[in-house]
Coordinates of C-alpha atoms in Angstrom, one line a residue:
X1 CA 150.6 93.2 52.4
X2 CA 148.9 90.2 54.3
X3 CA 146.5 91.8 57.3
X4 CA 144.3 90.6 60.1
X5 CA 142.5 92.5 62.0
X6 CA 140.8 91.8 65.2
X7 CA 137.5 93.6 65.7
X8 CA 134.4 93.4 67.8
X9 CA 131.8 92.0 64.8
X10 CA 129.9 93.8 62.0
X11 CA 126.7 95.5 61.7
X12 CA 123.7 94.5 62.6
X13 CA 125.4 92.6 65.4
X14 CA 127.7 95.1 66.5
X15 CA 127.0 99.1 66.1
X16 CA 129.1 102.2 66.4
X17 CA 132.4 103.7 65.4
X18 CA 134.9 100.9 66.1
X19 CA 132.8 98.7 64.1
X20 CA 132.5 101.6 61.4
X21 CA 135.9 102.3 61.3
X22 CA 137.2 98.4 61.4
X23 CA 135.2 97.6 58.4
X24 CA 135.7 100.8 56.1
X25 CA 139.5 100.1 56.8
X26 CA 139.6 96.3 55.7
X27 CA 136.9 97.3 52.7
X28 CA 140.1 99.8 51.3
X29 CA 142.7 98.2 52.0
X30 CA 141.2 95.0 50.1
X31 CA 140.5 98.0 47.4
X32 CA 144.8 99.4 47.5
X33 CA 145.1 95.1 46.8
X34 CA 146.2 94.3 50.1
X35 CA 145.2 90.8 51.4
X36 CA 142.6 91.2 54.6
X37 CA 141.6 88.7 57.0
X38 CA 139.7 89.1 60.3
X39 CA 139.1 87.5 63.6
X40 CA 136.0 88.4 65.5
X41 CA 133.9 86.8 68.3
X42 CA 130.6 84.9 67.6
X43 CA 128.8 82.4 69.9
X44 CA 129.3 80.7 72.9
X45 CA 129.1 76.7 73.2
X46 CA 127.1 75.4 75.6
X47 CA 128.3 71.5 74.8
X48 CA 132.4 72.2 73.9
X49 CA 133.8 75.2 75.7
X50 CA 137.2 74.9 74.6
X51 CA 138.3 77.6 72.5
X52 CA 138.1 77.4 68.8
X53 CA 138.6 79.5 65.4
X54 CA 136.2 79.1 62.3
X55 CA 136.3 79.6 59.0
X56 CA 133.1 82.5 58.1
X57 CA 131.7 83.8 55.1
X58 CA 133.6 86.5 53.0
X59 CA 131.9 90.0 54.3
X60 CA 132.6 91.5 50.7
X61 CA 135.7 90.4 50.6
X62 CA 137.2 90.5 53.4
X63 CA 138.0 86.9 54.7
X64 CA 136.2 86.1 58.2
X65 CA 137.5 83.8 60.9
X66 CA 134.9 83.3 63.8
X67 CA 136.5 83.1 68.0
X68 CA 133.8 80.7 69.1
X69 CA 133.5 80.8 73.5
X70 CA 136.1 84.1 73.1
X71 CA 136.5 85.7 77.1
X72 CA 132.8 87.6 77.5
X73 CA 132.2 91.1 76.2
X74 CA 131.5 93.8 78.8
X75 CA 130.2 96.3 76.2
X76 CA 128.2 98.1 79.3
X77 CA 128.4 98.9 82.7
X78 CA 131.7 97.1 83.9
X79 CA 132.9 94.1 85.3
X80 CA 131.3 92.1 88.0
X81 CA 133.3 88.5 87.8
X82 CA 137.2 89.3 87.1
X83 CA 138.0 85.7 86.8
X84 CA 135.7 85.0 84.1
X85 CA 138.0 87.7 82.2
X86 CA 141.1 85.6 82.6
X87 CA 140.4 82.4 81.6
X88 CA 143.2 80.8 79.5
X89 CA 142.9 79.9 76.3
X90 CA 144.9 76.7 74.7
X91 CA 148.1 78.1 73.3
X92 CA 148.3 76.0 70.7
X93 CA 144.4 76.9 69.0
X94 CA 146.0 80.5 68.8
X95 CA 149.3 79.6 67.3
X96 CA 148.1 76.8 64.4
X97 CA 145.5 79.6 63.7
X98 CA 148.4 82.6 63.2
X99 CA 151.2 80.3 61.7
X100 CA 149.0 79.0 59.1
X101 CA 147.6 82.7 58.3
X102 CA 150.9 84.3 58.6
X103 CA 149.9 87.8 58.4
X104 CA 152.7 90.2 58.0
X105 CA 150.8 92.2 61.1
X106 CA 147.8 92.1 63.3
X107 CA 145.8 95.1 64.0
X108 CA 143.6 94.9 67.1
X109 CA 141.0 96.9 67.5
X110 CA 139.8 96.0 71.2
X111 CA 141.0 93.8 73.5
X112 CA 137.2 92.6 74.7
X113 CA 136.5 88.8 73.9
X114 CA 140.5 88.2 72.8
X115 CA 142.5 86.2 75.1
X116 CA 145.9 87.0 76.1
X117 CA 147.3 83.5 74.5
X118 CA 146.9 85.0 70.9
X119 CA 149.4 88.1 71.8
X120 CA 151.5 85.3 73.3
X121 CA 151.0 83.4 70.0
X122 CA 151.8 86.5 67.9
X123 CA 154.8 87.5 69.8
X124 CA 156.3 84.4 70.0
X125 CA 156.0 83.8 66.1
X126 CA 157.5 87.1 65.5
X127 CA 153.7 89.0 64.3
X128 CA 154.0 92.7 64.6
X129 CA 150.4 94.0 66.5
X130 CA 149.3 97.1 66.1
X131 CA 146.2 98.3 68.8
X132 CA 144.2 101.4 67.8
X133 CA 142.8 103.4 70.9
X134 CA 139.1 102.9 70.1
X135 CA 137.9 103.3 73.4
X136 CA 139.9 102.7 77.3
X137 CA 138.7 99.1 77.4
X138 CA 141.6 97.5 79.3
X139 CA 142.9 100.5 81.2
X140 CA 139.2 100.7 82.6
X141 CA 136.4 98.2 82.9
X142 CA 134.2 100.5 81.2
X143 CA 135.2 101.4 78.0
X144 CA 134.8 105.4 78.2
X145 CA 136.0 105.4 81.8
X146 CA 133.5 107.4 83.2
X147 CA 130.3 106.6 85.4
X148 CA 128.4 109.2 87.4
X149 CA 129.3 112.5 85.9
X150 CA 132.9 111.6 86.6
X151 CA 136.3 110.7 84.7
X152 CA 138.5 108.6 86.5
X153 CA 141.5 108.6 83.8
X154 CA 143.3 110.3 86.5
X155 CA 142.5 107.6 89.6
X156 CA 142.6 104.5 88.4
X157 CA 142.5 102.3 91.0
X158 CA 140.5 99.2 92.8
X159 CA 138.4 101.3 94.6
X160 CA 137.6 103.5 90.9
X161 CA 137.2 100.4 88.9
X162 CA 134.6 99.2 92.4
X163 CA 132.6 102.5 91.1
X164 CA 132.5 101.9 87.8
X165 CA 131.6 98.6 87.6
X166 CA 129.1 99.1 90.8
X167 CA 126.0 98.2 88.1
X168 CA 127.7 95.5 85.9
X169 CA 125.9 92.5 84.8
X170 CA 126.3 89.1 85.5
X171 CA 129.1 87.3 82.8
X172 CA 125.9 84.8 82.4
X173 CA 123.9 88.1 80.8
X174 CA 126.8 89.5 79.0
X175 CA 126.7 86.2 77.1
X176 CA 123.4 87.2 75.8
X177 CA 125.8 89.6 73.3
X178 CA 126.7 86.7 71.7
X179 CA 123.6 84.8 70.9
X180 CA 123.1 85.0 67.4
X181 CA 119.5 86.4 67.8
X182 CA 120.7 88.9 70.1
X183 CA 120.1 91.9 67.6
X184 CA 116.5 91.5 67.8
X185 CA 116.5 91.3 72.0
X186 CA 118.3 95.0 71.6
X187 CA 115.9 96.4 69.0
X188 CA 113.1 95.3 71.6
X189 CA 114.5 96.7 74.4
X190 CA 115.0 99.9 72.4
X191 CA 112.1 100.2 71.5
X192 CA 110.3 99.5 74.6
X193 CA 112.8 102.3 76.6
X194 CA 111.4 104.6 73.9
X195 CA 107.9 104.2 74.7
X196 CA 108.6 104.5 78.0
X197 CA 110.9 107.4 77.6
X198 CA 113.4 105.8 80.0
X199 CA 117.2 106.3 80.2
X200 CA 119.2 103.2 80.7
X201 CA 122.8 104.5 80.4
X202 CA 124.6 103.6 83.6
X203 CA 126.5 106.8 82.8
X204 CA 123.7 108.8 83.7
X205 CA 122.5 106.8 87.5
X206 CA 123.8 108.3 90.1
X207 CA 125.9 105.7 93.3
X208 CA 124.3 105.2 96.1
X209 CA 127.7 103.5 97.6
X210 CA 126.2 103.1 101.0
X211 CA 123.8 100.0 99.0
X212 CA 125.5 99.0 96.3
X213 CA 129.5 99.5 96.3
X214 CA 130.5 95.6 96.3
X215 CA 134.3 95.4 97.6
X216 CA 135.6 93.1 94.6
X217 CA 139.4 93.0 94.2
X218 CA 140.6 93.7 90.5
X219 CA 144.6 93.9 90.8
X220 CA 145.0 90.8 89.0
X221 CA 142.6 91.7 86.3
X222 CA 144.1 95.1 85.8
X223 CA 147.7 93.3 85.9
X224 CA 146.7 91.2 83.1
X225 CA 145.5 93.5 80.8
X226 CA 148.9 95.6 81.7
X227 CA 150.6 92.3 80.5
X228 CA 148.5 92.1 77.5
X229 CA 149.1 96.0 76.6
X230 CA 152.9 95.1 77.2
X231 CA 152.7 92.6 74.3
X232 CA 151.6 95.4 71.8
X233 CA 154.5 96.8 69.5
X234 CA 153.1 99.6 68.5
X235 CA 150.0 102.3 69.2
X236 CA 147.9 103.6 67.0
X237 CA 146.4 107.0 68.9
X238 CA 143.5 108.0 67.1
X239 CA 144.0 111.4 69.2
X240 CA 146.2 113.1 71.6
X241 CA 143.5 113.1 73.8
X242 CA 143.4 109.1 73.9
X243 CA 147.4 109.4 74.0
X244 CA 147.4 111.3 76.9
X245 CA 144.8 109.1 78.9
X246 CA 147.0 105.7 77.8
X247 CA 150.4 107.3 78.7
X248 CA 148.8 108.1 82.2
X249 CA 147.3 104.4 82.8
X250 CA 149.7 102.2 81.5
X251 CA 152.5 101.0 83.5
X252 CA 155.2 101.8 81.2
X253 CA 156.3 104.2 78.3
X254 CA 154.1 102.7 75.1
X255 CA 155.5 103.3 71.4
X256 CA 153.5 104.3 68.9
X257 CA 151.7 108.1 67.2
X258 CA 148.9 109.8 66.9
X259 CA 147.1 109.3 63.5
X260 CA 143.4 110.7 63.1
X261 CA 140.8 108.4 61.6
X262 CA 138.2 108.8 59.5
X263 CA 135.7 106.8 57.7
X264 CA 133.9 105.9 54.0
X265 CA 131.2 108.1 54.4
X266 CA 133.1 111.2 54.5
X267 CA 133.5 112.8 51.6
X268 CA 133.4 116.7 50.4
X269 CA 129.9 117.9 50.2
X270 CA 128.0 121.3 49.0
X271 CA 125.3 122.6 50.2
X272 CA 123.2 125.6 50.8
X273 CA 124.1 128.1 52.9
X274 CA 121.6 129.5 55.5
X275 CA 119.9 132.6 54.0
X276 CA 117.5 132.7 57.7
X277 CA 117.7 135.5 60.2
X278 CA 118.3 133.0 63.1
X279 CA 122.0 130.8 63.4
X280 CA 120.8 127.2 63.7
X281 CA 122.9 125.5 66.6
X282 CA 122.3 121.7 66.6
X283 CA 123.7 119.0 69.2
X284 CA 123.4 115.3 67.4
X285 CA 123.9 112.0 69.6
X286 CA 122.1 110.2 72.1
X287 CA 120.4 111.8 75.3
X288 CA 123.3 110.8 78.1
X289 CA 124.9 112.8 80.2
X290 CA 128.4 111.9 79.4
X291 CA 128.0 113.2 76.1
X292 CA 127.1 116.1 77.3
X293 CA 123.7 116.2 76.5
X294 CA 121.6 117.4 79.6
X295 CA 124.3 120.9 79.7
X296 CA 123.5 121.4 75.9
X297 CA 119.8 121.2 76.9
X298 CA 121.2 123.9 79.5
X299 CA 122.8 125.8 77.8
X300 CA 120.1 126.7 75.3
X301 CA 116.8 127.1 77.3
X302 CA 119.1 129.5 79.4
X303 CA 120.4 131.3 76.2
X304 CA 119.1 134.7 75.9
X305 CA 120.5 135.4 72.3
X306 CA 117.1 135.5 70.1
X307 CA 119.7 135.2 66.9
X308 CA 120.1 131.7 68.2
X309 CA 117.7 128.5 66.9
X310 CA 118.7 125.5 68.9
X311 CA 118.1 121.6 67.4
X312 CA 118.7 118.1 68.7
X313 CA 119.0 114.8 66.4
X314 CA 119.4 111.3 67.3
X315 CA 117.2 110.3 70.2
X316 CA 113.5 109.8 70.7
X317 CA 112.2 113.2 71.5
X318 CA 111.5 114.1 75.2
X319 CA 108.4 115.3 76.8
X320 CA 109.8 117.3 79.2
X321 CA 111.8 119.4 77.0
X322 CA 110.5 123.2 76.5
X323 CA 109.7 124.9 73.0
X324 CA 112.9 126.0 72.3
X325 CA 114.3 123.1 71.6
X326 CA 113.3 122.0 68.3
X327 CA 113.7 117.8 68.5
X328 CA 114.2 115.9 65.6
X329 CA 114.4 112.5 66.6
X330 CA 116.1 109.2 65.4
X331 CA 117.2 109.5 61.8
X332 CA 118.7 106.8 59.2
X333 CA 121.8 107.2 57.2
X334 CA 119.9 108.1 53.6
X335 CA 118.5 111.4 55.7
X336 CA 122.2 112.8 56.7
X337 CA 122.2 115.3 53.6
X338 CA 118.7 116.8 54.9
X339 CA 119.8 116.8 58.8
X340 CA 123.0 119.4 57.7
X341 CA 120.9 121.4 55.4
X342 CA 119.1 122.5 58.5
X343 CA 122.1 122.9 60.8
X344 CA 124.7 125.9 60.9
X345 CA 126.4 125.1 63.8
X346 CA 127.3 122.0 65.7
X347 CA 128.4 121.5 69.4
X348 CA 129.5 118.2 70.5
X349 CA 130.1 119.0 74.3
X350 CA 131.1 115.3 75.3
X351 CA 132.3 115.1 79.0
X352 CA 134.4 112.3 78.8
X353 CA 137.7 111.8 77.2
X354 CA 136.3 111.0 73.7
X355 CA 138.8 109.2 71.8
X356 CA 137.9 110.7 68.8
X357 CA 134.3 111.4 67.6
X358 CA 133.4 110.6 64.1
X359 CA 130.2 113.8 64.6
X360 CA 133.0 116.3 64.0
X361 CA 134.9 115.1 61.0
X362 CA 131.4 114.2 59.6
X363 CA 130.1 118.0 59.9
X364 CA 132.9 119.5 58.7
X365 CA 132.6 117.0 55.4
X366 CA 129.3 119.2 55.3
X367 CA 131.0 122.5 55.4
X368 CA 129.9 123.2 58.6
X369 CA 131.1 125.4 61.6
X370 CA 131.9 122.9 64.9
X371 CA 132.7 123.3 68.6
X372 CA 133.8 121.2 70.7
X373 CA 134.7 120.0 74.4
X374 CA 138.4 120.3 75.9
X375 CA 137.8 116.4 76.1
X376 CA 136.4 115.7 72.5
X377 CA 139.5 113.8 70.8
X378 CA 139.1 115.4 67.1
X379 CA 139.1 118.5 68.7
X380 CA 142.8 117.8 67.0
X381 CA 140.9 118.9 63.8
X382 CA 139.8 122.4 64.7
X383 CA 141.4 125.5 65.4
X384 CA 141.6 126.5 69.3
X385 CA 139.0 129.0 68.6
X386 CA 136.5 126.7 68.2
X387 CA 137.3 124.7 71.0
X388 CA 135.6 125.3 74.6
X389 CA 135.8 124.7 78.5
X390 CA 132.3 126.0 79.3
X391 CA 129.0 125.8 77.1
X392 CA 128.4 129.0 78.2
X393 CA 131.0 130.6 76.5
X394 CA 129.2 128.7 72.8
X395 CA 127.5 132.5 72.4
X396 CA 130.2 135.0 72.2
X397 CA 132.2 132.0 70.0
X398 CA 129.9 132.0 67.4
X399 CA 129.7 136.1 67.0
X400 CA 133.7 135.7 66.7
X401 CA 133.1 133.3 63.9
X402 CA 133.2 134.7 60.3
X403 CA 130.8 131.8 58.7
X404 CA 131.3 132.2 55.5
X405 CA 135.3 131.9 55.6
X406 CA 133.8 128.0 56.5
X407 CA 136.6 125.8 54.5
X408 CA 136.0 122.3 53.7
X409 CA 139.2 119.8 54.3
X410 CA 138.7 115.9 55.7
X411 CA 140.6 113.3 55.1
X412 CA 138.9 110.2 53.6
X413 CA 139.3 106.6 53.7
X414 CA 141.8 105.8 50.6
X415 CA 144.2 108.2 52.3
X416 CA 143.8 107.2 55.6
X417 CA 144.3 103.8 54.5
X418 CA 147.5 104.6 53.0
X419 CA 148.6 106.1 56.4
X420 CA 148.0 103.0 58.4
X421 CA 149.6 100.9 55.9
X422 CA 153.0 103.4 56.1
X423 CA 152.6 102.5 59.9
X424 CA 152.6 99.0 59.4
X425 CA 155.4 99.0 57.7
X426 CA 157.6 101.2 60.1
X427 CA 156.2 98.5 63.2
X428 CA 157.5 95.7 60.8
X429 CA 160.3 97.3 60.0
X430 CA 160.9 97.9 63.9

């Protein structure tokens, strides 16, 4: 089968699970001996601004095409300029580009950068597309619509997308995504946050909408990414969680299942079990609020169960934290094995409506025990036991829980793979 895919970029460029899951995908499907192409945006132009398609290097074998001057990529804090979101494309770049490839189907991955004359394009050459509910890019300007300590999945409208676009750069310093050095501007200002123990996350400022609420009209925008969502045969919904929140904000009934995801790193592994006194309780992910961070932190220097040892991974430690929080810091990929020898439990208390969450198919790779959010997508995983509304109810979930029943059971990229290729099929097929 002949496949491009449409993704954001690759690593270092582009970081987290879309870009994860996109290239672990492509990398087994080349290895099942299908033929993989993919389209991604690169730089911007400063002399030619017309839209144009490149021929890349091979990323170990998979077959690269570069969007040079793609639409701009709002990967934080919102929109501020619709119109610079809209900007056509010439049809024509789009439809030499797809006719001479002549996939059998396209899978699309986000809709940031990716003008609405390629689904045009596709559609009018007959090219299934297949869009994979990576984030709510498209239904929201921000792709986890939520800002604030809010959701707004269930009030989507000009005065919500106002909100959460209320800190959104300028399109001249989203550009600065696409500079090929850009990288090494991110590292910088990562590590200067960290020294300075500041939190930039717009999910975690508080509105003051008395001084900063701009009244910018974004009913054309939100109609055009309808249009473009229209153009899609067929969903892929990595959970029901992100089926639910598309079925609610589209403006019509969209085809497609539910199919969990996984990725190349998760694979069956034995360890240890804990032979301490104390139940080790871990949160790992960054120090926002929207992935529930600050009500773990809550939750444990209020818990008064002294059977309970509470750790945090992936974030530079924080003065202000008591004791009992044992903080771990950043960590690379070569010390996963030792971070799960030290954990029992893991609670991933995201408060917006993850799509999925790679955290809780990775722990349970490990063999261990995981709670979750209502709103974690891969909550599909688990059984409702292991599920929560409140942190607070974490303590008398874990005394219910027989550890050592603990079964090990993920799915892993070759068969996940041959799941999405089944789907392709049945969206060919019609």
């Amino acid at each position: 089968m002949k496949i491009l895919h449409y993704t954001i970029g690759f690593a270092p460029e582009r970081t987290g699970g879309l870009v994860t899951y996109a290239k672990d995908l492509m990398l087994e499907q080349i290895h099942q001996n299908h033929e993989v192409f993919t389209l991604y945006p690169t730089t911007i132009s400063s002399l030619n601004k017309k839209v144009k398609i490149k021929k890349g290097e091979d990323r170990e074998g998979i077959k690269t095409y570069q969007l040079i001057n793609s639409l701009p990529l709002p990967f934080i804090r919102g929109i501020r300029q619709p119109s610079d979101f809209m900007v056509k494309a010439d049809e024509s770049v789009y439809k030499v580009f797809l006719k001479d490839l002549s996939p059998d189907v396209v899978h699309v991955h986000s809709l940031m950068g990716l003008h609405k004359e390629f689904f045009k394009m596709a559609r009018q050459l007959g090219i299934k597309v297949v869009f994979t509910s990576h984030d709510y890019f498209g239904l929201s300007p921000v792709p986890e619509f939520y800002f604030g300590g809010h959701s707004y999945d269930m009030e989507n409208t000009n005065e919500t997308w106002n909100i959460m676009s209320s800190l959104a750069l300028p399109t001249k310093s989203l550009r600065l995504f696409q500079l090929p050095f850009f990288p090494l501007i991110r590292n910088f200002k990562n590590k200067i946050s960290r020294l300075r123990n500041q939190d930039h996350s717009h999910n975690d400022k508080q509105l003051d909408f008395g001084e900063k609420l701009v009244n910018v009209n974004y009913n054309e925008l939100r109609t055009y990414y309808q249009s473009i969502f229209k153009m899609i045969d067929s969903f892929h919904f990595n959970s029901h969680i992100a089926q639910q929140v598309y079925k609610n904000n589209l403006c019509f009934s969209p085809k497609g299942k539910v199919v969990s995801i996984t990725h190349a790193g998760v694979k069956q592994h034995n360890l240890s079990q804990n032979t301490s006194d104390k139940l080790r309780v871990a949160y790992i992910g960054p120090d926002k609020d929207f992935k529930g961070f600050f009500d773990f932190i809550n939750f444990a220097e209020n818990c008064t169960d002294d059977k309970l040892e509470f750790h945090t991974y992936g974030y530079p430690p924080r003065d202000e934290l008591s004791d009992k929080i044992q903080q771990h810091g950043r960590f690379s990929y070569m010390q996963v094995d030792d971070v799960y020898k030290n954990i029992d439990a893991i609670v991933v208390p995201s408060k917006w409506k993850e799509t999925f969450g790679f955290i809780v198919i990775e722990a349970i790779s490990y063999g261990k025990m995981v709670f979750t959010s209502e709103t974690v997508g891969s909550k599909d995983l688990l059984p409702k036991n292991q599920v929560f509304t409140d942190l607070s109810e974490i303590s008398m979930l874990l005394k219910d829980i027989d550890f050592s029943q603990t079964k090990v059971n993920v799915k892993k990229i070759d068969e996940h793979t041959k799941e999405m290729i089944e789907f392709y099929k049945e969206v060919v097929k019609g």
